[in-house]
PDB file of C-alpha atoms in Angstrom:
ATOM      1  CA  UNK J 244     -23.119-132.963  -7.899  1.00  0.00           C
ATOM      2  CA  UNK J 245     -22.770-132.201  -4.225  1.00  0.00           C
ATOM      3  CA  UNK J 246     -20.242-134.274  -2.167  1.00  0.00           C
ATOM      4  CA  UNK J 247     -22.977-135.830  -0.066  1.00  0.00           C
ATOM      5  CA  UNK J 248     -24.788-137.095  -3.271  1.00  0.00           C
ATOM      6  CA  UNK J 249     -21.421-138.681  -4.242  1.00  0.00           C
ATOM      7  CA  UNK J 250     -21.193-140.855  -1.005  1.00  0.00           C
ATOM      8  CA  UNK J 251     -25.225-141.722  -1.127  1.00  0.00           C
ATOM      9  CA  UNK J 252     -25.001-142.606  -4.971  1.00  0.00           C
ATOM     10  CA  UNK J 253     -26.587-146.111  -5.708  1.00  0.00           C
ATOM     11  CA  UNK J 254     -24.354-148.435  -7.353  1.00  0.00           C
ATOM     12  CA  UNK J 255     -24.780-148.770 -11.308  1.00  0.00           C
ATOM     13  CA  UNK J 256     -24.206-152.068 -12.952  1.00  0.00           C
ATOM     14  CA  UNK J 257     -23.552-153.192 -16.535  1.00  0.00           C
ATOM     15  CA  UNK J 258     -24.080-156.970 -17.608  1.00  0.00           C
ATOM     16  CA  UNK J 259     -21.428-158.702 -19.230  1.00  0.00           C
ATOM     17  CA  UNK J 260     -20.702-162.255 -20.770  1.00  0.00           C
ATOM     18  CA  UNK J 261     -19.188-164.448 -17.950  1.00  0.00           C
ATOM     19  CA  UNK J 262     -15.415-165.204 -18.577  1.00  0.00           C
ATOM     20  CA  UNK J 263     -12.782-166.965 -16.597  1.00  0.00           C
ATOM     21  CA  UNK J 264     -11.521-163.887 -15.082  1.00  0.00           C
ATOM     22  CA  UNK J 265     -14.926-163.531 -13.149  1.00  0.00           C
ATOM     23  CA  UNK J 266     -14.797-166.825 -11.848  1.00  0.00           C
ATOM     24  CA  UNK J 267     -13.155-166.242  -8.125  1.00  0.00           C
ATOM     25  CA  UNK J 268     -16.031-163.273  -7.546  1.00  0.00           C
ATOM     26  CA  UNK J 269     -18.690-165.640  -8.961  1.00  0.00           C
ATOM     27  CA  UNK J 270     -17.575-168.248  -6.526  1.00  0.00           C
ATOM     28  CA  UNK J 271     -17.293-166.119  -3.677  1.00  0.00           C
ATOM     29  CA  UNK J 272     -20.859-164.823  -3.901  1.00  0.00           C
ATOM     30  CA  UNK J 273     -22.374-168.538  -4.558  1.00  0.00           C
ATOM     31  CA  UNK J 274     -20.401-169.414  -1.293  1.00  0.00           C
ATOM     32  CA  UNK J 275     -22.344-166.519   0.597  1.00  0.00           C
ATOM     33  CA  UNK J 276     -25.745-167.565  -1.040  1.00  0.00           C
ATOM     34  CA  UNK J 277     -25.563-171.328  -1.215  1.00  0.00           C
ATOM     35  CA  UNK J 278     -24.410-174.277   0.905  1.00  0.00           C
ATOM     36  CA  UNK J 279     -22.386-176.364  -0.269  1.00  0.00           C
ATOM     37  CA  UNK J 280     -20.693-173.640  -2.375  1.00  0.00           C
ATOM     38  CA  UNK J 281     -19.302-174.179  -5.918  1.00  0.00           C
ATOM     39  CA  UNK J 282     -15.815-173.631  -6.292  1.00  0.00           C
ATOM     40  CA  UNK J 283     -14.253-171.282  -9.116  1.00  0.00           C
ATOM     41  CA  UNK J 284     -12.832-174.449 -10.595  1.00  0.00           C
ATOM     42  CA  UNK J 285     -16.431-175.918 -10.748  1.00  0.00           C
ATOM     43  CA  UNK J 286     -17.844-173.077 -12.305  1.00  0.00           C
ATOM     44  CA  UNK J 287     -14.626-173.154 -14.869  1.00  0.00           C
ATOM     45  CA  UNK J 288     -15.735-176.784 -15.519  1.00  0.00           C
ATOM     46  CA  UNK J 289     -19.308-175.950 -16.551  1.00  0.00           C
ATOM     47  CA  UNK J 290     -18.432-172.716 -18.376  1.00  0.00           C
ATOM     48  CA  UNK J 291     -16.060-174.746 -20.490  1.00  0.00           C
ATOM     49  CA  UNK J 292     -18.672-176.744 -22.080  1.00  0.00           C
ATOM     50  CA  UNK J 293     -20.216-175.331 -25.466  1.00  0.00           C
ATOM     51  CA  UNK J 294     -23.635-175.513 -24.090  1.00  0.00           C
ATOM     52  CA  UNK J 295     -23.038-173.474 -21.202  1.00  0.00           C
ATOM     53  CA  UNK J 296     -23.067-169.646 -20.817  1.00  0.00           C
ATOM     54  CA  UNK J 297     -23.204-166.997 -18.092  1.00  0.00           C
ATOM     55  CA  UNK J 298     -23.557-163.283 -17.502  1.00  0.00           C
ATOM     56  CA  UNK J 299     -22.343-161.144 -14.483  1.00  0.00           C
ATOM     57  CA  UNK J 300     -23.243-157.943 -13.264  1.00  0.00           C
ATOM     58  CA  UNK J 301     -20.479-155.480 -12.674  1.00  0.00           C
ATOM     59  CA  UNK J 302     -20.437-151.997 -10.900  1.00  0.00           C
ATOM     60  CA  UNK J 303     -19.493-149.288 -13.233  1.00  0.00           C
ATOM     61  CA  UNK J 304     -19.291-146.522 -11.034  1.00  0.00           C
ATOM     62  CA  UNK J 305     -16.955-147.591  -8.071  1.00  0.00           C
ATOM     63  CA  UNK J 306     -13.752-145.624  -7.307  1.00  0.00           C
ATOM     64  CA  UNK J 307     -12.083-148.765  -6.234  1.00  0.00           C
ATOM     65  CA  UNK J 308     -12.458-150.877  -8.896  1.00  0.00           C
ATOM     66  CA  UNK J 309     -15.597-152.764 -10.453  1.00  0.00           C
ATOM     67  CA  UNK J 310     -17.409-154.888  -7.860  1.00  0.00           C
ATOM     68  CA  UNK J 311     -19.332-157.964  -8.942  1.00  0.00           C
ATOM     69  CA  UNK J 312     -22.935-157.506  -7.991  1.00  0.00           C
ATOM     70  CA  UNK J 313     -24.444-161.024  -9.262  1.00  0.00           C
ATOM     71  CA  UNK J 314     -24.231-163.720 -11.726  1.00  0.00           C
ATOM     72  CA  UNK J 315     -26.235-166.454 -13.551  1.00  0.00           C
ATOM     73  CA  UNK J 316     -25.030-169.758 -15.473  1.00  0.00           C
ATOM     74  CA  UNK J 317     -27.311-171.292 -18.015  1.00  0.00           C
ATOM     75  CA  UNK J 318     -27.293-174.407 -20.209  1.00  0.00           C
ATOM     76  CA  UNK J 319     -28.949-174.942 -23.754  1.00  0.00           C
ATOM     77  CA  UNK J 320     -29.438-177.826 -25.471  1.00  0.00           C
ATOM     78  CA  UNK J 321     -32.079-179.696 -27.746  1.00  0.00           C
ATOM     79  CA  UNK J 322     -34.462-176.757 -27.646  1.00  0.00           C
ATOM     80  CA  UNK J 323     -34.369-176.363 -23.822  1.00  0.00           C
ATOM     81  CA  UNK J 324     -32.461-174.080 -21.584  1.00  0.00           C
ATOM     82  CA  UNK J 325     -32.002-174.293 -17.935  1.00  0.00           C
ATOM     83  CA  UNK J 326     -30.878-171.932 -15.174  1.00  0.00           C
ATOM     84  CA  UNK J 327     -28.009-173.791 -13.300  1.00  0.00           C
ATOM     85  CA  UNK J 328     -27.439-171.163 -10.871  1.00  0.00           C
ATOM     86  CA  UNK J 329     -27.985-167.389 -10.341  1.00  0.00           C
ATOM     87  CA  UNK J 330     -27.440-165.263  -7.208  1.00  0.00           C
ATOM     88  CA  UNK J 331     -27.195-161.517  -6.193  1.00  0.00           C
ATOM     89  CA  UNK J 332     -24.648-160.333  -3.862  1.00  0.00           C
ATOM     90  CA  UNK J 333     -26.707-159.454  -0.682  1.00  0.00           C
ATOM     91  CA  UNK J 334     -25.003-156.013  -0.559  1.00  0.00           C
ATOM     92  CA  UNK J 335     -26.860-155.237  -3.986  1.00  0.00           C
ATOM     93  CA  UNK J 336     -30.273-157.135  -3.274  1.00  0.00           C
ATOM     94  CA  UNK J 337     -33.304-155.190  -4.345  1.00  0.00           C
ATOM     95  CA  UNK J 338     -31.361-153.271  -6.909  1.00  0.00           C
ATOM     96  CA  UNK J 339     -32.809-155.183  -9.899  1.00  0.00           C
ATOM     97  CA  UNK J 340     -29.733-157.126 -10.721  1.00  0.00           C
ATOM     98  CA  UNK J 341     -31.782-160.309 -10.547  1.00  0.00           C
ATOM     99  CA  UNK J 342     -34.026-159.219 -13.085  1.00  0.00           C
ATOM    100  CA  UNK J 343     -31.318-157.870 -15.608  1.00  0.00           C
ATOM    101  CA  UNK J 344     -29.277-161.136 -15.006  1.00  0.00           C
ATOM    102  CA  UNK J 345     -32.303-163.090 -15.939  1.00  0.00           C
ATOM    103  CA  UNK J 346     -33.248-161.216 -18.664  1.00  0.00           C
ATOM    104  CA  UNK J 347     -29.833-161.617 -20.227  1.00  0.00           C
ATOM    105  CA  UNK J 348     -30.103-165.302 -19.720  1.00  0.00           C
ATOM    106  CA  UNK J 349     -33.515-165.611 -21.223  1.00  0.00           C
ATOM    107  CA  UNK J 350     -32.185-163.407 -24.358  1.00  0.00           C
ATOM    108  CA  UNK J 351     -29.108-165.905 -24.625  1.00  0.00           C
ATOM    109  CA  UNK J 352     -31.614-168.883 -24.593  1.00  0.00           C
ATOM    110  CA  UNK J 353     -33.646-167.428 -27.409  1.00  0.00           C
ATOM    111  CA  UNK J 354     -30.621-166.689 -29.302  1.00  0.00           C
ATOM    112  CA  UNK J 355     -29.526-170.501 -28.821  1.00  0.00           C
ATOM    113  CA  UNK J 356     -32.858-171.531 -30.233  1.00  0.00           C
ATOM    114  CA  UNK J 357     -34.362-172.687 -27.020  1.00  0.00           C
ATOM    115  CA  UNK J 358     -38.223-173.070 -26.840  1.00  0.00           C
ATOM    116  CA  UNK J 359     -38.432-173.264 -23.138  1.00  0.00           C
ATOM    117  CA  UNK J 360     -36.552-172.585 -19.939  1.00  0.00           C
ATOM    118  CA  UNK J 361     -36.503-174.376 -16.854  1.00  0.00           C
ATOM    119  CA  UNK J 362     -35.200-173.757 -12.985  1.00  0.00           C
ATOM    120  CA  UNK J 363     -35.428-175.147  -9.802  1.00  0.00           C
ATOM    121  CA  UNK J 364     -36.021-172.890  -6.898  1.00  0.00           C
ATOM    122  CA  UNK J 365     -36.194-173.292  -3.283  1.00  0.00           C
ATOM    123  CA  UNK J 366     -39.894-173.212  -1.929  1.00  0.00           C
ATOM    124  CA  UNK J 367     -38.804-170.927   0.917  1.00  0.00           C
ATOM    125  CA  UNK J 368     -37.118-168.362  -1.371  1.00  0.00           C
ATOM    126  CA  UNK J 369     -40.019-165.882  -1.698  1.00  0.00           C
ATOM    127  CA  UNK J 370     -37.917-163.298  -3.183  1.00  0.00           C
ATOM    128  CA  UNK J 371     -36.768-165.518  -6.043  1.00  0.00           C
ATOM    129  CA  UNK J 372     -40.186-167.038  -6.462  1.00  0.00           C
ATOM    130  CA  UNK J 373     -41.607-163.644  -6.731  1.00  0.00           C
ATOM    131  CA  UNK J 374     -39.011-162.577  -9.454  1.00  0.00           C
ATOM    132  CA  UNK J 375     -39.587-165.657 -11.425  1.00  0.00           C
ATOM    133  CA  UNK J 376     -43.301-165.152 -11.551  1.00  0.00           C
ATOM    134  CA  UNK J 377     -42.740-161.638 -12.628  1.00  0.00           C
ATOM    135  CA  UNK J 378     -40.588-162.819 -15.324  1.00  0.00           C
ATOM    136  CA  UNK J 379     -43.376-165.350 -16.609  1.00  0.00           C
ATOM    137  CA  UNK J 380     -42.060-168.649 -15.066  1.00  0.00           C
ATOM    138  CA  UNK J 381     -44.905-171.123 -13.917  1.00  0.00           C
ATOM    139  CA  UNK J 382     -44.759-174.216 -11.693  1.00  0.00           C
ATOM    140  CA  UNK J 383     -44.893-177.341 -13.593  1.00  0.00           C
ATOM    141  CA  UNK J 384     -43.438-179.591 -10.876  1.00  0.00           C
ATOM    142  CA  UNK J 385     -42.063-180.134  -7.438  1.00  0.00           C
ATOM    143  CA  UNK J 386     -38.997-181.954  -5.970  1.00  0.00           C
ATOM    144  CA  UNK J 387     -39.826-182.778  -2.222  1.00  0.00           C
ATOM    145  CA  UNK J 388     -36.738-182.885   0.321  1.00  0.00           C
ATOM    146  CA  UNK J 389     -34.470-181.617  -2.549  1.00  0.00           C
ATOM    147  CA  UNK J 390     -32.483-179.189  -0.452  1.00  0.00           C
ATOM    148  CA  UNK J 391     -30.155-180.386   2.262  1.00  0.00           C
ATOM    149  CA  UNK J 392     -31.495-179.399   5.822  1.00  0.00           C
ATOM    150  CA  UNK J 393     -29.936-176.114   7.218  1.00  0.00           C
ATOM    151  CA  UNK J 394     -28.733-175.567  10.735  1.00  0.00           C
ATOM    152  CA  UNK J 395     -31.781-173.359  11.315  1.00  0.00           C
ATOM    153  CA  UNK J 396     -34.377-176.012   9.977  1.00  0.00           C
ATOM    154  CA  UNK J 397     -33.980-179.646  10.312  1.00  0.00           C
ATOM    155  CA  UNK J 398     -36.134-180.707   7.577  1.00  0.00           C
ATOM    156  CA  UNK J 399     -35.141-180.903   4.203  1.00  0.00           C
ATOM    157  CA  UNK J 400     -36.643-178.333   1.833  1.00  0.00           C
ATOM    158  CA  UNK J 401     -38.510-178.620  -1.544  1.00  0.00           C
ATOM    159  CA  UNK J 402     -37.934-177.145  -4.729  1.00  0.00           C
ATOM    160  CA  UNK J 403     -40.502-176.100  -7.211  1.00  0.00           C
ATOM    161  CA  UNK J 404     -39.724-176.701 -10.906  1.00  0.00           C
ATOM    162  CA  UNK J 405     -40.401-173.762 -12.938  1.00  0.00           C
ATOM    163  CA  UNK J 406     -40.841-173.043 -16.729  1.00  0.00           C
ATOM    164  CA  UNK J 407     -40.846-170.237 -19.110  1.00  0.00           C
ATOM    165  CA  UNK J 408     -42.040-170.638 -22.776  1.00  0.00           C
ATOM    166  CA  UNK J 409     -39.690-168.565 -24.988  1.00  0.00           C
TER     167      UNK J 409
END
């Protein structure tokens, strides 16, 4: 491999079960993507519940350790699963991590006996909506004024409720 190829090499990621050790990085990424952000202790409280599980994408070809690329947190109960939150570090956007994390979440939901999976997504999040459509989710409802107004937009944003039959 040429030296220039080494520096231009795309990051590679593996998907792992989320543990308490991952939570500071998960909270950091969540803070970049969402307001209000969830703290590591909030993630810990959720992950401590038997019905909640998560996955993380960790870089496996980094010389400086294994960087966190993204996460997904789910809950399964009563034959249904829901995506509580999912995020990909903007540095690694368009690398397929969202797809891979969601595939892990769907697989876990099926393993847990869920027949359907739900999530809520900001109607303005075009990239996420496209990903969820590719995964087979379909719109089953809407929550008007679900998200707080941002500094750029004075009106509260709506959320689409999406469903995937497993």
